[in-house]
Each structure stands twice: as structure tokens, then as C-alpha cells.
Short mmCIF file of C-alpha atoms and ligand atoms in Angstrom, two decimals:
data_model
loop_
_atom_site.label_atom_id
_atom_site.label_comp_id
_atom_site.label_asym_id
_atom_site.label_seq_id
_atom_site.Cartn_x
_atom_site.Cartn_y
_atom_site.Cartn_z
CA MET A 103 0.00 -0.04 0.01
CA ILE A 104 2.89 2.26 0.90
CA THR A 105 6.52 1.49 0.32
CA THR A 106 9.48 3.74 0.72
CA SER A 107 13.02 2.97 0.09
CA GLY A 108 16.01 4.97 1.19
CA LEU A 109 13.60 7.85 1.80
CA THR A 110 15.56 10.92 2.94
CA LYS A 111 14.56 14.56 3.65
CA ARG A 112 16.82 17.36 4.51
CA TYR A 113 15.78 20.81 5.54
CA GLY A 114 19.03 22.66 5.02
CA ARG A 115 21.37 21.24 7.55
CA ILE A 116 18.68 19.28 9.49
CA LEU A 117 18.32 15.62 8.36
CA ALA A 118 14.65 15.11 9.06
CA LEU A 119 14.44 11.71 7.55
CA ASP A 120 17.44 9.32 7.05
CA ALA A 121 17.11 6.47 4.52
CA VAL A 122 13.77 5.23 5.66
CA ASP A 123 12.55 1.83 4.29
CA LEU A 124 8.80 1.74 5.36
CA GLN A 125 6.18 -0.83 4.36
CA VAL A 126 2.49 -0.38 5.04
CA ARG A 127 0.57 -3.44 3.68
CA ASP A 128 -2.91 -3.70 2.45
CA GLY A 129 -5.25 -4.01 5.43
CA ASP A 130 -2.79 -2.70 8.00
CA ARG A 131 -3.65 -0.38 10.91
CA TYR A 132 -0.20 1.05 10.89
CA GLY A 133 0.89 3.33 13.73
CA LEU A 134 4.06 5.46 13.18
CA LEU A 135 5.48 6.41 16.66
CA GLY A 136 8.30 8.63 17.56
CA PRO A 137 9.26 11.49 19.85
CA ASN A 138 8.72 15.07 18.94
CA GLY A 139 10.77 16.12 15.89
CA SER A 140 11.66 12.49 14.88
CA GLY A 141 10.27 13.04 11.37
CA LYS A 142 6.71 11.52 11.55
CA THR A 143 4.83 14.54 9.89
CA THR A 144 7.70 14.89 7.41
CA LEU A 145 7.14 11.26 6.36
CA LEU A 146 3.29 11.63 6.12
CA ARG A 147 3.66 14.71 3.98
CA LEU A 148 6.17 13.04 1.58
CA VAL A 149 3.76 10.10 1.19
CA LEU A 150 0.95 12.43 0.34
CA GLY A 151 3.07 14.37 -2.19
CA LEU A 152 2.95 17.46 -0.10
CA LEU A 153 6.82 17.70 0.00
CA TYR A 154 9.56 16.59 -2.23
CA ALA A 155 12.14 14.08 -1.01
CA THR A 156 15.87 14.78 -1.03
CA ALA A 157 16.50 11.21 -2.02
CA GLY A 158 14.81 7.80 -2.15
CA GLN A 159 11.63 6.43 -3.60
CA ILE A 160 8.01 6.28 -2.53
CA GLU A 161 5.27 3.93 -3.95
CA LEU A 162 1.61 4.38 -3.11
CA MET A 163 -0.59 1.52 -4.22
CA GLY A 164 2.18 0.33 -6.50
CA ARG A 165 2.53 3.67 -8.27
CA PRO A 166 5.65 5.92 -7.83
CA VAL A 167 4.83 9.13 -6.15
CA PRO A 168 4.90 12.10 -6.66
CA ARG A 169 5.15 11.30 -10.39
CA HIS A 170 1.86 9.31 -10.55
CA LEU A 171 0.19 10.97 -7.60
CA ALA A 172 -2.82 12.06 -9.60
CA GLN A 173 -3.67 8.37 -10.41
CA VAL A 174 -3.91 7.30 -6.65
CA LEU A 175 -4.99 10.45 -4.97
CA SER A 176 -8.76 9.72 -5.34
CA ASP A 177 -8.27 6.48 -3.23
CA VAL A 178 -6.55 8.35 -0.46
CA GLY A 179 -8.27 10.21 2.38
CA ALA A 180 -5.90 12.33 4.56
CA LEU A 181 -5.95 14.49 7.69
CA VAL A 182 -2.53 16.02 8.11
CA GLU A 183 -1.45 18.99 10.03
CA GLY A 184 -4.76 19.73 11.46
CA PRO A 185 -8.12 20.04 9.67
CA SER A 186 -8.28 22.76 7.17
CA ALA A 187 -11.67 24.45 6.50
CA TYR A 188 -13.22 27.72 5.65
CA GLY A 189 -13.77 29.18 9.20
CA HIS A 190 -16.63 31.48 8.18
CA LEU A 191 -18.67 28.58 6.73
CA PRO A 192 -20.61 25.91 8.61
CA GLY A 193 -19.27 22.30 8.50
CA ARG A 194 -21.86 21.08 5.97
CA ALA A 195 -20.99 23.85 3.59
CA ASN A 196 -17.34 22.96 3.91
CA LEU A 197 -18.07 19.40 3.06
CA ARG A 198 -20.30 20.43 0.12
CA LEU A 199 -17.45 22.41 -1.32
CA LEU A 200 -15.00 19.59 -0.82
CA ASP A 201 -17.27 17.01 -2.33
CA ALA A 202 -17.96 19.21 -5.39
CA ALA A 203 -14.20 19.52 -5.89
CA GLY A 204 -13.50 15.86 -5.39
CA PRO A 205 -13.92 12.95 -7.80
CA ASN A 206 -17.18 11.59 -6.41
CA GLY A 207 -19.25 13.79 -8.52
CA ALA A 208 -22.93 12.71 -8.46
CA ARG A 209 -24.53 15.86 -7.12
CA ARG A 210 -27.85 13.90 -6.51
CA THR A 211 -26.34 11.79 -3.69
CA ARG A 212 -24.02 14.59 -2.31
CA ARG A 213 -26.38 15.35 0.60
CA ASP A 214 -26.54 11.63 1.59
CA ARG A 215 -22.82 11.25 1.38
CA ILE A 216 -22.28 14.26 3.62
CA GLU A 217 -24.83 13.22 6.16
CA GLU A 218 -23.41 9.80 6.33
CA ALA A 219 -19.79 11.20 6.88
CA LEU A 220 -21.12 13.56 9.60
CA GLU A 221 -22.79 10.68 11.26
CA ARG A 222 -19.77 8.51 11.24
CA VAL A 223 -17.71 11.02 13.05
CA GLY A 224 -20.43 11.98 15.58
CA LEU A 225 -21.34 15.33 14.09
CA ALA A 226 -24.79 14.35 12.73
CA GLY A 227 -26.56 16.84 14.90
CA VAL A 228 -24.14 19.69 14.21
CA ASP A 229 -25.80 23.16 13.87
CA SER A 230 -25.21 25.86 11.22
CA ARG A 231 -22.63 27.80 13.30
CA PRO A 232 -19.40 28.64 11.42
CA VAL A 233 -16.47 26.23 11.73
CA LYS A 234 -14.41 29.00 13.48
CA ALA A 235 -16.73 28.55 16.53
CA TYR A 236 -16.00 24.76 16.57
CA SER A 237 -13.90 23.26 19.45
CA LEU A 238 -10.70 21.66 18.32
CA GLY A 239 -12.33 18.30 18.78
CA MET A 240 -15.17 19.23 16.36
CA ARG A 241 -12.71 20.45 13.80
CA GLN A 242 -10.83 17.24 14.07
CA ARG A 243 -14.05 15.23 13.52
CA LEU A 244 -14.94 17.48 10.55
CA GLY A 245 -11.54 16.79 9.08
CA LEU A 246 -12.06 13.16 9.43
CA ALA A 247 -15.64 13.43 7.75
CA ALA A 248 -13.92 15.18 5.00
CA ALA A 249 -11.33 12.41 4.64
CA LEU A 250 -14.21 9.81 4.61
CA LEU A 251 -16.16 11.47 1.83
CA ARG A 252 -13.88 9.82 -0.71
CA GLN A 253 -14.43 6.30 0.78
CA PRO A 254 -10.76 5.88 0.62
CA ARG A 255 -8.74 2.64 0.25
CA LEU A 256 -6.00 4.29 2.33
CA LEU A 257 -6.44 6.87 5.16
CA VAL A 258 -3.59 8.83 6.20
CA LEU A 259 -3.88 10.73 9.54
CA ASP A 260 -1.54 12.86 11.60
CA GLU A 261 -2.37 12.61 15.32
CA PRO A 262 -6.05 11.90 14.68
CA THR A 263 -7.23 12.15 18.22
CA ASN A 264 -5.55 15.51 18.89
CA GLY A 265 -7.81 17.75 20.88
CA LEU A 266 -10.42 14.98 21.66
CA ASP A 267 -11.77 14.08 24.98
CA PRO A 268 -11.62 10.54 26.16
CA GLN A 269 -15.05 9.68 24.77
CA GLY A 270 -14.10 11.21 21.49
CA ILE A 271 -10.81 9.36 21.35
CA ARG A 272 -12.79 6.04 21.91
CA GLU A 273 -15.24 6.96 19.13
CA ILE A 274 -12.55 7.69 16.68
CA ARG A 275 -10.73 4.48 17.54
CA GLU A 276 -13.92 2.50 16.89
CA LEU A 277 -14.48 4.36 13.62
CA LEU A 278 -11.00 3.68 12.40
CA HIS A 279 -11.32 0.08 13.45
CA ASP A 280 -14.67 -0.26 11.54
CA LEU A 281 -13.33 1.48 8.45
CA ASN A 282 -10.35 -0.87 8.42
CA GLN A 283 -12.71 -3.93 8.81
CA GLY A 284 -14.51 -2.57 5.67
CA GLY A 285 -11.18 -2.64 3.67
CA THR A 286 -9.56 0.69 4.37
CA THR A 287 -5.88 0.58 5.27
CA VAL A 288 -5.14 3.09 8.04
CA PHE A 289 -1.69 4.81 8.40
CA LEU A 290 -1.43 7.23 11.24
CA CYS A 291 1.23 8.89 13.23
CA SER A 292 0.98 9.49 17.00
CA HIS A 293 3.08 10.15 19.92
CA LEU A 294 0.64 8.29 22.20
CA LEU A 295 1.85 4.81 22.65
CA GLY A 296 -1.43 3.66 24.42
CA GLU A 297 -3.43 4.79 21.49
CA VAL A 298 -1.30 3.02 18.98
CA GLU A 299 -1.36 -0.08 21.17
CA GLN A 300 -5.06 -0.13 21.28
CA LEU A 301 -5.79 0.61 17.65
CA CYS A 302 -2.89 -0.66 15.48
CA THR A 303 -1.87 -4.04 14.09
CA ARG A 304 1.66 -2.80 13.10
CA VAL A 305 4.02 -0.18 14.27
CA GLY A 306 6.93 1.64 12.92
CA VAL A 307 9.24 3.78 15.26
CA LEU A 308 11.10 6.85 14.08
CA ASP A 309 13.94 8.20 16.09
CA GLN A 310 15.94 11.20 14.89
CA GLY A 311 14.77 10.54 11.29
CA ARG A 312 15.71 6.81 11.30
CA LEU A 313 13.24 3.98 11.26
CA VAL A 314 14.50 1.99 14.18
CA LEU A 315 11.69 -0.58 14.46
CA GLN A 316 8.88 -1.87 12.27
CA GLU A 317 7.00 -4.89 13.52
CA SER A 318 3.53 -6.36 14.18
CA VAL A 319 2.02 -5.45 17.51
CA ASP A 320 1.44 -9.11 18.33
CA THR A 321 5.11 -9.92 17.87
CA LEU A 322 6.20 -7.07 19.99
CA ARG A 323 3.76 -8.03 22.58
CA ALA A 324 5.02 -11.52 22.91
CA ALA A 325 4.56 -13.62 25.89
CA THR A 326 7.40 -13.40 28.44
CA GLY A 327 7.24 -17.02 29.61
CA ARG A 328 5.58 -15.86 33.00
CA VAL A 329 2.01 -16.20 34.13
CA LEU A 330 0.06 -13.50 36.01
CA LEU A 331 -2.10 -15.15 38.66
CA ARG A 332 -4.75 -13.57 40.96
CA THR A 333 -6.04 -15.67 43.70
CA PRO A 334 -7.68 -15.19 47.13
CA ASP A 335 -5.50 -18.09 48.25
CA ALA A 336 -2.20 -16.36 47.48
CA ASP A 337 -0.50 -17.64 50.56
CA ARG A 338 -1.19 -21.29 49.72
CA ALA A 339 -0.25 -20.61 46.12
CA ALA A 340 3.07 -19.05 47.23
CA VAL A 341 3.84 -22.25 49.21
CA LEU A 342 2.80 -24.65 46.46
CA LEU A 343 4.79 -22.74 43.76
CA ASP A 344 7.81 -22.09 45.89
CA GLY A 345 10.84 -21.31 43.70
CA ARG A 346 8.82 -20.23 40.85
CA ILE A 347 7.42 -16.98 42.05
CA ASP A 348 9.13 -13.84 40.72
CA ALA A 349 7.00 -11.24 42.48
CA ARG A 350 3.95 -10.93 44.59
CA THR A 351 1.71 -7.86 45.24
CA GLY A 352 -1.24 -8.78 47.55
CA ASP A 353 -3.26 -11.45 45.62
CA LEU A 354 -1.33 -11.02 42.35
CA LEU A 355 1.55 -13.39 41.80
CA VAL A 356 4.05 -13.46 38.86
CA VAL A 357 4.85 -17.06 38.32
CA ARG A 358 7.68 -18.44 35.99
CA HIS A 359 5.65 -20.99 33.98
CA PRO A 360 5.27 -21.41 30.22
CA ASP A 361 1.63 -22.51 30.14
CA PRO A 362 -1.17 -20.77 31.99
CA ALA A 363 -3.78 -23.43 31.28
CA GLN A 364 -1.60 -26.16 32.68
CA LEU A 365 -0.77 -24.07 35.72
CA ASN A 366 -4.40 -23.30 36.20
CA ALA A 367 -5.31 -26.96 36.08
CA SER A 368 -2.77 -28.01 38.65
CA LEU A 369 -3.76 -25.19 41.11
CA VAL A 370 -7.47 -26.11 40.84
CA ARG A 371 -6.70 -29.71 41.42
CA ALA A 372 -4.88 -28.64 44.59
CA GLY A 373 -8.06 -26.91 45.58
CA LEU A 374 -7.05 -23.28 45.02
CA ARG A 375 -9.57 -20.65 44.00
CA ILE A 376 -8.43 -18.66 40.89
CA ASN A 377 -9.82 -15.20 40.06
CA GLU A 378 -7.66 -14.39 37.00
CA ILE A 379 -4.91 -16.24 35.23
CA GLY A 380 -3.02 -15.46 31.94
CA PRO A 381 0.23 -15.03 30.18
CA GLU A 382 2.39 -12.02 31.14
CA ARG A 383 3.05 -9.94 27.93
CA ARG A 384 5.81 -7.57 27.12
CA SER A 385 4.31 -4.06 26.81
CA LEU A 386 4.50 -2.15 23.52
CA GLU A 387 6.07 0.57 25.75
CA SER A 388 9.02 -1.51 26.78
CA ALA A 389 9.53 -2.63 23.25
CA VAL A 390 9.52 0.92 21.88
CA LEU A 391 11.54 2.49 24.70
CA GLU A 392 14.09 -0.12 24.14
CA VAL A 393 14.86 1.15 20.62
CA ILE A 394 14.50 4.87 21.03
CA GLY A 395 16.81 5.17 24.02
CA ALA A 396 17.61 8.80 24.81
CA GLY A 397 14.57 10.33 23.14
CA SER A 398 12.24 8.08 25.19
CA ASP A 399 11.18 10.72 27.59
CA ARG A 400 9.39 12.55 24.85
CA ILE A 401 6.91 9.74 24.06
CA GLU A 402 3.68 9.97 25.94
CA ARG A 403 3.24 6.78 27.82
CA THR A 404 -0.14 7.02 29.31
CA ALA A 405 -2.87 5.17 27.69
CA PRO A 406 -6.04 7.10 26.57
CA ALA A 407 -9.27 6.13 28.26
P1 ATP B 781 6.11 16.29 16.26
O1 ATP B 781 5.70 14.99 17.04
O2 ATP B 781 6.62 17.38 17.04
O3 ATP B 781 4.91 16.71 15.36
P2 ATP B 781 7.39 15.02 14.05
O4 ATP B 781 7.96 13.80 14.45
O5 ATP B 781 6.26 15.14 13.25
O6 ATP B 781 7.40 15.96 15.32
P3 ATP B 781 8.64 16.64 12.01
O7 ATP B 781 7.73 17.80 12.19
O8 ATP B 781 8.61 15.75 10.79
O9 ATP B 781 8.66 15.64 13.29
O10 ATP B 781 10.15 17.38 12.09
C1 ATP B 781 11.28 16.56 11.88
C2 ATP B 781 12.53 17.48 12.01
O11 ATP B 781 12.55 18.38 10.76
C3 ATP B 781 12.43 18.42 13.20
O12 ATP B 781 13.91 18.61 13.58
C4 ATP B 781 12.00 19.69 12.67
O13 ATP B 781 12.43 20.78 13.40
C5 ATP B 781 12.46 19.69 11.20
N1 ATP B 781 11.50 20.41 10.25
C6 ATP B 781 10.27 20.11 10.06
N2 ATP B 781 9.70 20.99 9.02
C7 ATP B 781 10.72 21.86 8.83
C8 ATP B 781 10.81 22.99 8.00
N3 ATP B 781 9.77 23.32 7.13
N4 ATP B 781 12.07 23.63 7.92
C9 ATP B 781 13.03 23.23 8.67
N5 ATP B 781 12.99 22.24 9.46
C10 ATP B 781 11.86 21.55 9.62
#
């Protein structure tokens, strides 16, 4: 869907991107992570043909861009660098202008397309006040509605939940998930690890312009070989599992064991009550922080609600 090879961008003496080989596959929900200034926005803008590369190649849906950008752009929806809109016009009027300028044509069905897009982003009931009176979250939703009007095969989003409250973040996450189930590949950048962990199937990590990690979230969140066990009979469990317990906090035990199901069966046979049991997984946070080292304190770690 998106392939870059040796993609490099310089702004004068600043090397914003350094020989990036990125691969976003058909059907991915791909999250590009990185500290401030690591090159995320630059990469998104290059992919969309909004900037010229200093060196390297980009292919969008198999076509080299920017050379063949016109052939693929109608299949791409984008929300990059904040939603742009005519501030003095209401949201619907903005979408009408956009739709008229786009490739979808059919005036007859324009109203339905616009209402559907507004509904999908939670703006169905929006009144006729001008966009300049919208909150940042409402503008962000309007920008997404604009991106959706094209029913894109690929959706490119720069920090899509910027300015949204926790409820809004959840709604946008569900929307992107649904769109992806319907066949849209999602490529977004974010500095919110928790957001990417909850939404994305694959991640790329940029650090000072270099792509230092590209992997599926499942692989990164591999099991550690330990089991997390919550039991009201923690004292008895601690005796039974003597020598295998790495940590204990109240009724929660961390047990060195490769197979939670087997451990569960043996504890139940011994008459213990189990509240929760499952494999301990490496967090995306630890996988990411391992590769970005010094810049790590600039990635937001808290998970959105
Ligand atoms: P953030 O998370 O803060 O948005 P980012 O990861 O999106 O950051 P970029 O905005 O792509 O990073 O910037 C990468 C580097 O390129 C930074 O050092 C930035 O200062 C520099 N840069 C970006 N745009 C320009 C420009 N137009 N002129 C000069 N330098 C620029």
C-alpha cells in the first residue's frame, strides 16, 4: 500500500528523515510512533506528495509518487497538520465544497454522502454555526468526515485524536477500526503509545529521522514466559509454587511458567480458587523504549481512556 526505500529528507542542515524503508501493507492499521521532531509529519507529507524528497523512492498502491500521484490520490483520504476548513462557513457547507471539488461527482447523492460522513464522526446533529466557532475536537471530527467522503482505500492521519476528550478518542478509535474492517488501510502517526497499542496492528518507530523498528504489535507484545495469577488463596499458592514466584503484590503473583492453562489445572486440582490467570506480555512501551533510548522521555506513555 505504501513502500518507501531510502527515503531521505533534508531541511538545510537538518536531516529530518534518514534512508527510511517503510512498508504499510494492504489492510494494516499502521501506527508510526516517535518522539517530537523525529520526522513523523515529514514522512506523512512526503507520502501524500505535499513535500519533495531529497533522495529515495515512494510507492503508493504500486505507483511511484509524486510522479503518478494524480492516479492514486482519489483513493486516499488524509488528515494532516490539522483539519483545514473555511472558518466562516458551517461544517456542512465546507463538506459540500470539498465534495464538489472531489472525484465523487454525483450531485444527486451529495447530501446523503455528507450526512453519512457527519454521522460516522459523531457530528450528525451539528448546527449551522461557522467552523471557526467549533472546538478543536469538532474540527478534528470535521476533518475526518472530509477524509471519509472519498471512501478511501487508504487513510493517512496525523495525530487523529489530537484535541479530543476520552469519549471522542474512543469513538474515533472505533470508527477507524470499523473502516479498516471494511477494507480501508489506516496509516497514522501519533506520539501516544497507548493509542497505537489499542488501535494498530503494526508499528513503525522513528527516532531522529531513522526507522528503528517496524513490527507487528502481536510480535512485539510476545509472551514473556511468565504467568500472572490472581487468587484469594495467594499464601497457599506461594507455598505450592515455591521457587517459581518472581514477584507478589497482595493477591497477584508473577509465576515463572510457560503454560497458564496447565498451571491453572494443577492449582485447581490442589483446591485453590483462581480469580484471574493469563500469560504476562511484554508491553509495547517497553519494546519501543528499548529502541529509542535517549529520546524516550518525549513519548507520551499514558494510555487514553
Ligand atoms: P512532532 O511530534 O513534534 O509533530 P514530528 O515527528 O512530526 O514531530 P517533523 O515535524 O517531521 O517531526 O520534524 C522533523 C525535523 O525536521 C525536526 O527537527 C523539525 O524541526 C524539522 N523540520 C520540520 N519541518 C521543517 C521545515 N519546514 N523547515 C526546517 N526544518 C523543519
